[in-house]
CSV table of C-alpha atoms in Angstrom, one decimal:
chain,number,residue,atom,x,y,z
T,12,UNK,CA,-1.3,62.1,11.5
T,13,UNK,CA,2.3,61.9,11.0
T,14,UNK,CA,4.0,63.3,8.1
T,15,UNK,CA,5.7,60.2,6.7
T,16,UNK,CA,7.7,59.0,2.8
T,17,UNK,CA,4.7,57.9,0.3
T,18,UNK,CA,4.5,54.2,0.1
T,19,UNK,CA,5.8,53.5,3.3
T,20,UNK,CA,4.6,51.1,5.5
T,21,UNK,CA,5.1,50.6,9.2
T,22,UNK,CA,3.5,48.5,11.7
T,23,UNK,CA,0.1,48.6,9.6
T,24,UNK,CA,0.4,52.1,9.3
T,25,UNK,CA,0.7,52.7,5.8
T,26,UNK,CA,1.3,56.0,3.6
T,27,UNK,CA,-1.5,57.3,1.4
T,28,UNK,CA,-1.7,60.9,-0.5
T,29,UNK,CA,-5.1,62.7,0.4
T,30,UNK,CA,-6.0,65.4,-2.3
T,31,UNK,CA,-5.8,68.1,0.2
T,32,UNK,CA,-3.4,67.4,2.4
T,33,UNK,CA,-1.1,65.7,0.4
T,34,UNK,CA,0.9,62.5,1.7
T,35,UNK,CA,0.0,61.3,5.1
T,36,UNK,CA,0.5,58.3,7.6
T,37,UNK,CA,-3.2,56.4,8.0
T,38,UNK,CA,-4.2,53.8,9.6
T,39,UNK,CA,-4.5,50.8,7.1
T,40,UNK,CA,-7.7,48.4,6.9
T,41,UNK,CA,-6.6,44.9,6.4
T,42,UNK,CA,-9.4,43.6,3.4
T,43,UNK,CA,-9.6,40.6,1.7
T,44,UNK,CA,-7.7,40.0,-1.7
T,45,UNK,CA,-11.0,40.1,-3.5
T,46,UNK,CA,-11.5,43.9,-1.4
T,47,UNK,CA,-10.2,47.2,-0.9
T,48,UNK,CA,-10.4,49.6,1.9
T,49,UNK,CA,-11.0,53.5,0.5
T,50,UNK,CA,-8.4,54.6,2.7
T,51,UNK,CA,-6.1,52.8,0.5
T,52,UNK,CA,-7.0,55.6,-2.1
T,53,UNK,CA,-6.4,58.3,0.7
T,54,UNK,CA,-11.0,58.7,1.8
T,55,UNK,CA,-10.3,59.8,5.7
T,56,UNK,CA,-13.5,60.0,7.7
T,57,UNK,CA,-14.4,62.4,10.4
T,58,UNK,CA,-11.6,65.5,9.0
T,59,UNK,CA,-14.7,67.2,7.1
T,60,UNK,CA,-12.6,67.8,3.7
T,61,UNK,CA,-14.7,66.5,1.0
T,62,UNK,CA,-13.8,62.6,-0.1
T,63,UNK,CA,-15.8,62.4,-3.5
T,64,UNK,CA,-12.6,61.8,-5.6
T,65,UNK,CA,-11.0,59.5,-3.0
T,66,UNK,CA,-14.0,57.0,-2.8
T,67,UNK,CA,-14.6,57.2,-6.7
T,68,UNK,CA,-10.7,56.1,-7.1
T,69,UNK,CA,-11.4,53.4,-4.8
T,70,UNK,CA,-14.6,51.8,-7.0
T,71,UNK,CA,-12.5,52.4,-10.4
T,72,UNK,CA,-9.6,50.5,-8.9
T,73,UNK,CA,-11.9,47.7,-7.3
T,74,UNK,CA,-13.5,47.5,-10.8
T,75,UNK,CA,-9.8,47.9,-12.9
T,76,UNK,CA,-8.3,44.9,-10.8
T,77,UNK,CA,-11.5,42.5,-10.5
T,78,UNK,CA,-11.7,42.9,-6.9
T,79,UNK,CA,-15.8,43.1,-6.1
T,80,UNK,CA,-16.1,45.2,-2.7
T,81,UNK,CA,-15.5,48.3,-1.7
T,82,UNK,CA,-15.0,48.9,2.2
T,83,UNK,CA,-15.7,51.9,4.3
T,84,UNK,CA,-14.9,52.4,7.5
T,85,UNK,CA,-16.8,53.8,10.1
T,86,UNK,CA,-17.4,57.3,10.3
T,87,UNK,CA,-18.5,60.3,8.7
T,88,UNK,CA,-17.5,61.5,4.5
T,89,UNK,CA,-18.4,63.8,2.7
T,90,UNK,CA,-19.4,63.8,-0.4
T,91,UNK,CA,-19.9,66.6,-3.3
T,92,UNK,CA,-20.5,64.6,-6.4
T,93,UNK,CA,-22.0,61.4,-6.9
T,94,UNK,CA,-20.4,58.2,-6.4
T,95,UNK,CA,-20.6,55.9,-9.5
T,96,UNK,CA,-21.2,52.2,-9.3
T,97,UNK,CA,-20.5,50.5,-12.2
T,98,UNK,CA,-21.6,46.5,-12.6
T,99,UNK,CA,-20.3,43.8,-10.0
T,100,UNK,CA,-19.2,46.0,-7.2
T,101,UNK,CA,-20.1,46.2,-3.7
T,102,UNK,CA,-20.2,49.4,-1.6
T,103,UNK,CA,-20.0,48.0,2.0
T,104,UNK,CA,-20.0,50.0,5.2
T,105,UNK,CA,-18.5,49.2,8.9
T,106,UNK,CA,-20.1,46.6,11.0
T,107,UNK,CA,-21.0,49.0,13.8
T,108,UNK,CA,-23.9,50.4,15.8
T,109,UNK,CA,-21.4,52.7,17.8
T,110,UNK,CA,-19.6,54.4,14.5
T,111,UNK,CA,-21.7,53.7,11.7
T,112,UNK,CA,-20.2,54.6,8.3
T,113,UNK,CA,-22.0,57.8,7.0
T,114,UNK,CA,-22.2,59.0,3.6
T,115,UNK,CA,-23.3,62.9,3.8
T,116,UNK,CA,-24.4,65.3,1.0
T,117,UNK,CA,-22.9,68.4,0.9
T,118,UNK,CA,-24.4,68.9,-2.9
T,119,UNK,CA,-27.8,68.7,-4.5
T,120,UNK,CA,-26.2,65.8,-6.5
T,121,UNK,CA,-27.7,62.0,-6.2
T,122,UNK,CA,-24.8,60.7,-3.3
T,123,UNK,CA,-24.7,57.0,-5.5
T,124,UNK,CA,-25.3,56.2,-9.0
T,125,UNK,CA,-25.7,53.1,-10.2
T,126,UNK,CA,-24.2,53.1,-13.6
T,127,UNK,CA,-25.5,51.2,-17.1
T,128,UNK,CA,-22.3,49.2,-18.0
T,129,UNK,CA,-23.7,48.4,-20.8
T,130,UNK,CA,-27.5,48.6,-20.7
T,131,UNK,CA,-28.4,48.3,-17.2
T,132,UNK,CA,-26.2,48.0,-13.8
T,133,UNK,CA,-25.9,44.3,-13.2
T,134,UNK,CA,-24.7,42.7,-9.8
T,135,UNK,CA,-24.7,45.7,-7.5
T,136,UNK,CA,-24.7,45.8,-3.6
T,137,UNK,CA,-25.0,48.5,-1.0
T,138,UNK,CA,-24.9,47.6,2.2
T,139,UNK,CA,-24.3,49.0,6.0
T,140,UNK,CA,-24.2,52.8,4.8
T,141,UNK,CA,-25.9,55.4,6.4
T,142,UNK,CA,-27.1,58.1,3.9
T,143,UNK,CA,-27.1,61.6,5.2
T,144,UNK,CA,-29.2,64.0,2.1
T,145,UNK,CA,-28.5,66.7,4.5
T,146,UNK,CA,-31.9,68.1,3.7
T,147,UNK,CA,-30.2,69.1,-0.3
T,148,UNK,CA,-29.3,65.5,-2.3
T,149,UNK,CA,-31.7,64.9,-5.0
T,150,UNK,CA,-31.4,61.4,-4.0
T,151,UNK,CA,-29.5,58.8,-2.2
T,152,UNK,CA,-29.3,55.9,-4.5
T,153,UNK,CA,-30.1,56.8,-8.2
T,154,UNK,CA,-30.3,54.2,-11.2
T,155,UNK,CA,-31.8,53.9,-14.8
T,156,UNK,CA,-32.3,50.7,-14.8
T,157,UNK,CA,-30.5,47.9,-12.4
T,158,UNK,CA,-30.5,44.0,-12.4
T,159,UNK,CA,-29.5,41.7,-9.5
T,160,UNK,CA,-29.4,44.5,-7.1
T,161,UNK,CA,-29.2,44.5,-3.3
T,162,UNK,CA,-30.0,46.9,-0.9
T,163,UNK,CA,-30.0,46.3,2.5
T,164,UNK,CA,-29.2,46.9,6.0
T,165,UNK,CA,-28.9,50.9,5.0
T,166,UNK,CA,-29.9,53.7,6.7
T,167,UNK,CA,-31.8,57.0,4.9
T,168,UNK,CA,-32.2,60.2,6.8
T,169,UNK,CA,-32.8,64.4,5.8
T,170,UNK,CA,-34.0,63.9,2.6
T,171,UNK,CA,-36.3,67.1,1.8
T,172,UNK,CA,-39.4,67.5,-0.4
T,173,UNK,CA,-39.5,66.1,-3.6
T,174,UNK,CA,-36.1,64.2,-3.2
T,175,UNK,CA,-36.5,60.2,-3.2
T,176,UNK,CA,-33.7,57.9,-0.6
T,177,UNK,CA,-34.0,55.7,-3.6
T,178,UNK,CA,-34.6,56.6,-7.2
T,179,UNK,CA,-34.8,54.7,-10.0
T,180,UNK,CA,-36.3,53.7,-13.4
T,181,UNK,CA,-36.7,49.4,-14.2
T,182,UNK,CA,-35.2,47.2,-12.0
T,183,UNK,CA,-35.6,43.4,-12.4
T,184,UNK,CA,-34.4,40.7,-9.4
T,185,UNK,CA,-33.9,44.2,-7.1
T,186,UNK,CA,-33.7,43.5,-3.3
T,187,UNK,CA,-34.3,46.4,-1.3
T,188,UNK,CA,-34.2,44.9,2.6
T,189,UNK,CA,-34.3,45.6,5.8
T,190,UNK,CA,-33.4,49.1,5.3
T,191,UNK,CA,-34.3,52.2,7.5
T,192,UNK,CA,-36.0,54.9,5.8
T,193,UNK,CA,-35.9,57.5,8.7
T,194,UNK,CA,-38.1,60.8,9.4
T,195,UNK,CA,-37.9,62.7,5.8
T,196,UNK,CA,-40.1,64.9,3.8
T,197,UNK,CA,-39.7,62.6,0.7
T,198,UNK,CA,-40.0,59.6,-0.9
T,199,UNK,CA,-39.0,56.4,1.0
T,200,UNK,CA,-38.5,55.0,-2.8
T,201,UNK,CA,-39.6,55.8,-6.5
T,202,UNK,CA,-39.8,53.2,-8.8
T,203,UNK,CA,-41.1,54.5,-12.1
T,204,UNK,CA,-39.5,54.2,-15.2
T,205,UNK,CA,-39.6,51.6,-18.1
T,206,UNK,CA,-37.0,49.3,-18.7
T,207,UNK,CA,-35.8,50.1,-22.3
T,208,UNK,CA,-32.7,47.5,-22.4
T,209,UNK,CA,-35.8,45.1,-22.9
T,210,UNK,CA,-38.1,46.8,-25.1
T,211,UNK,CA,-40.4,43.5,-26.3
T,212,UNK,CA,-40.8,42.8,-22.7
T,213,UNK,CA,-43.6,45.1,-20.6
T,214,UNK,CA,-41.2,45.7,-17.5
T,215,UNK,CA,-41.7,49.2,-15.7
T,216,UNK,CA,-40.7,49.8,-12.3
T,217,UNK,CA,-39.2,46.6,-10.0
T,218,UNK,CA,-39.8,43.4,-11.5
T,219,UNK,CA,-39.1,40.1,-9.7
T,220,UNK,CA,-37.8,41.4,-6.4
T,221,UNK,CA,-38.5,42.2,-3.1
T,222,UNK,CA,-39.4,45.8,-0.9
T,223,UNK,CA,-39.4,43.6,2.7
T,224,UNK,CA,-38.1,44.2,6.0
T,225,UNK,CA,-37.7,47.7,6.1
T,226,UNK,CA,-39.1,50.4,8.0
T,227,UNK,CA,-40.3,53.6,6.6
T,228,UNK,CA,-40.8,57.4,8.3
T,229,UNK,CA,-40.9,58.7,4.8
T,230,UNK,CA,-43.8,61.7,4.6
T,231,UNK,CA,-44.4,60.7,1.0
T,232,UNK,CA,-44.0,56.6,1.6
T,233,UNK,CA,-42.8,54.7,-1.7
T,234,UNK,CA,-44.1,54.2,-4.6
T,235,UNK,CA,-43.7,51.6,-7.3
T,236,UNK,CA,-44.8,50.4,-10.7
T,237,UNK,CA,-44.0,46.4,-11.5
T,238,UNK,CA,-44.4,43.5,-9.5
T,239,UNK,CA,-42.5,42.4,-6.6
T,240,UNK,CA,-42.7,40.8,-3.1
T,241,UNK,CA,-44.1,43.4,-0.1
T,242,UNK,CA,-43.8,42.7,3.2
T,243,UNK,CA,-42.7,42.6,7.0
T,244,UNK,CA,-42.4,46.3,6.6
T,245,UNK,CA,-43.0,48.9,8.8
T,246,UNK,CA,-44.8,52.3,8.1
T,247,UNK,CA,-44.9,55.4,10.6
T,248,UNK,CA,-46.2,58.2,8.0
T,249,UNK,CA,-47.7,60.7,10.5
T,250,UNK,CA,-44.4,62.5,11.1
T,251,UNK,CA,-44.5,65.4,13.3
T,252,UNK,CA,-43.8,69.1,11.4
């Protein structure tokens, strides 16, 4: 891109700085005022420098403002530490078959983490991302304990042994739908722990929620504690190697 004055903005071609690179012309994704587009905070797909710190401005000035989503376009980042979510944000990816928008790990890190803010993540959503563990992230989508979650419409791939596409401890009113869990050596999802936030209620695991609609080439499956709704899903658990 063009070398151009930070902050100015032409055609709908607007200056952004990029930690790298410094301050560049990119191209600017019109969002709603309740939105804002990470390219806006300088996240470039496709140039394989890493966009962790880009991304993570993005959420913390989404959150800061009281805007609730966070757009991606389509393409590929990279991303060396994980991505924190705190309460009431979405994470949404481009509507696209062609160009996808794909998160890759280039670190053993979780890629998102859904953060307690107090307690437990509240009124979270990830949707329309495609989450490369690159055969090294612990996990795609980590929490401690989550409320009013949704999942869906995601896509998991290269996660190795002993890593989970989605990790977590209690989870109460969690939606996890119509995502694709595709061809790994791991866990499809692991829902374990106990939910401490509520410790005179017996909640461990996903609570109240739904696991429906998704399709699973996970060698290890899922596994849950709790209670929630299971079906129209889709197992293929004899993978090949």
């Amino acid at each position: 891109a063009a070398e151009c004055a930070s902050g100015a903005c032409v055609s709908g071609i607007c200056c952004y700085r990029h930690s790298a690179t410094g301050t560049y012309c990119g191209t600017f994704v019109s969002v709603l005022p309740s939105e804002l587009s990470v390219s806006e905070t300088g996240a470039t797909p496709d140039d394989g420098l890493d966009d962790s710190a880009a991304i993570q401005l993005a959420i913390n000035q989404a959150k800061a403002s009281g805007k609730t989503t966070v757009r991606l376009s389509g393409g590929v980042y990279l991303v060396s530490n994980s991505l924190t979510i705190p309460s009431s944000i979405a994470l949404v990816g481009a509507d696209s078959t062609t160009r996808p928008t794909t998160l890759r790990a280039t670190t053993a890190s979780p890629m998102v983490v859904l953060t307690n803010n107090p307690g437990s993540s509240w009124k979270t959503s990830i949707r329309r991302i495609t989450f490369d563990g690159a055969g090294i992230a612990s996990a795609g989508i980590e929490f401690a304990e989550a409320i009013f979650t949704t999942i869906r419409d995601n896509r998991f791939i290269a996660f190795g042994e002993g890593a989970s596409a989605i990790k977590g401890g209690g989870a109460i009113y969690m939606n996890i739908v119509g995502n694709v869990f595709d061809a790994f050596a791991g866990y499809a999802a692991s829902l374990l722990g106990e939910f401490s936030s509520y410790p005179t209620v017996p909640y461990a695991g996903i609570n109240v929620g739904a696991f429906s609609g998704n399709t699973v080439r996970a060698r290890m499956g899922v596994r849950f504690q709790g209670g929630l709704e299971f079906e129209n899903n889709v197992f293929d658990l004899e993978l090949d190697g």
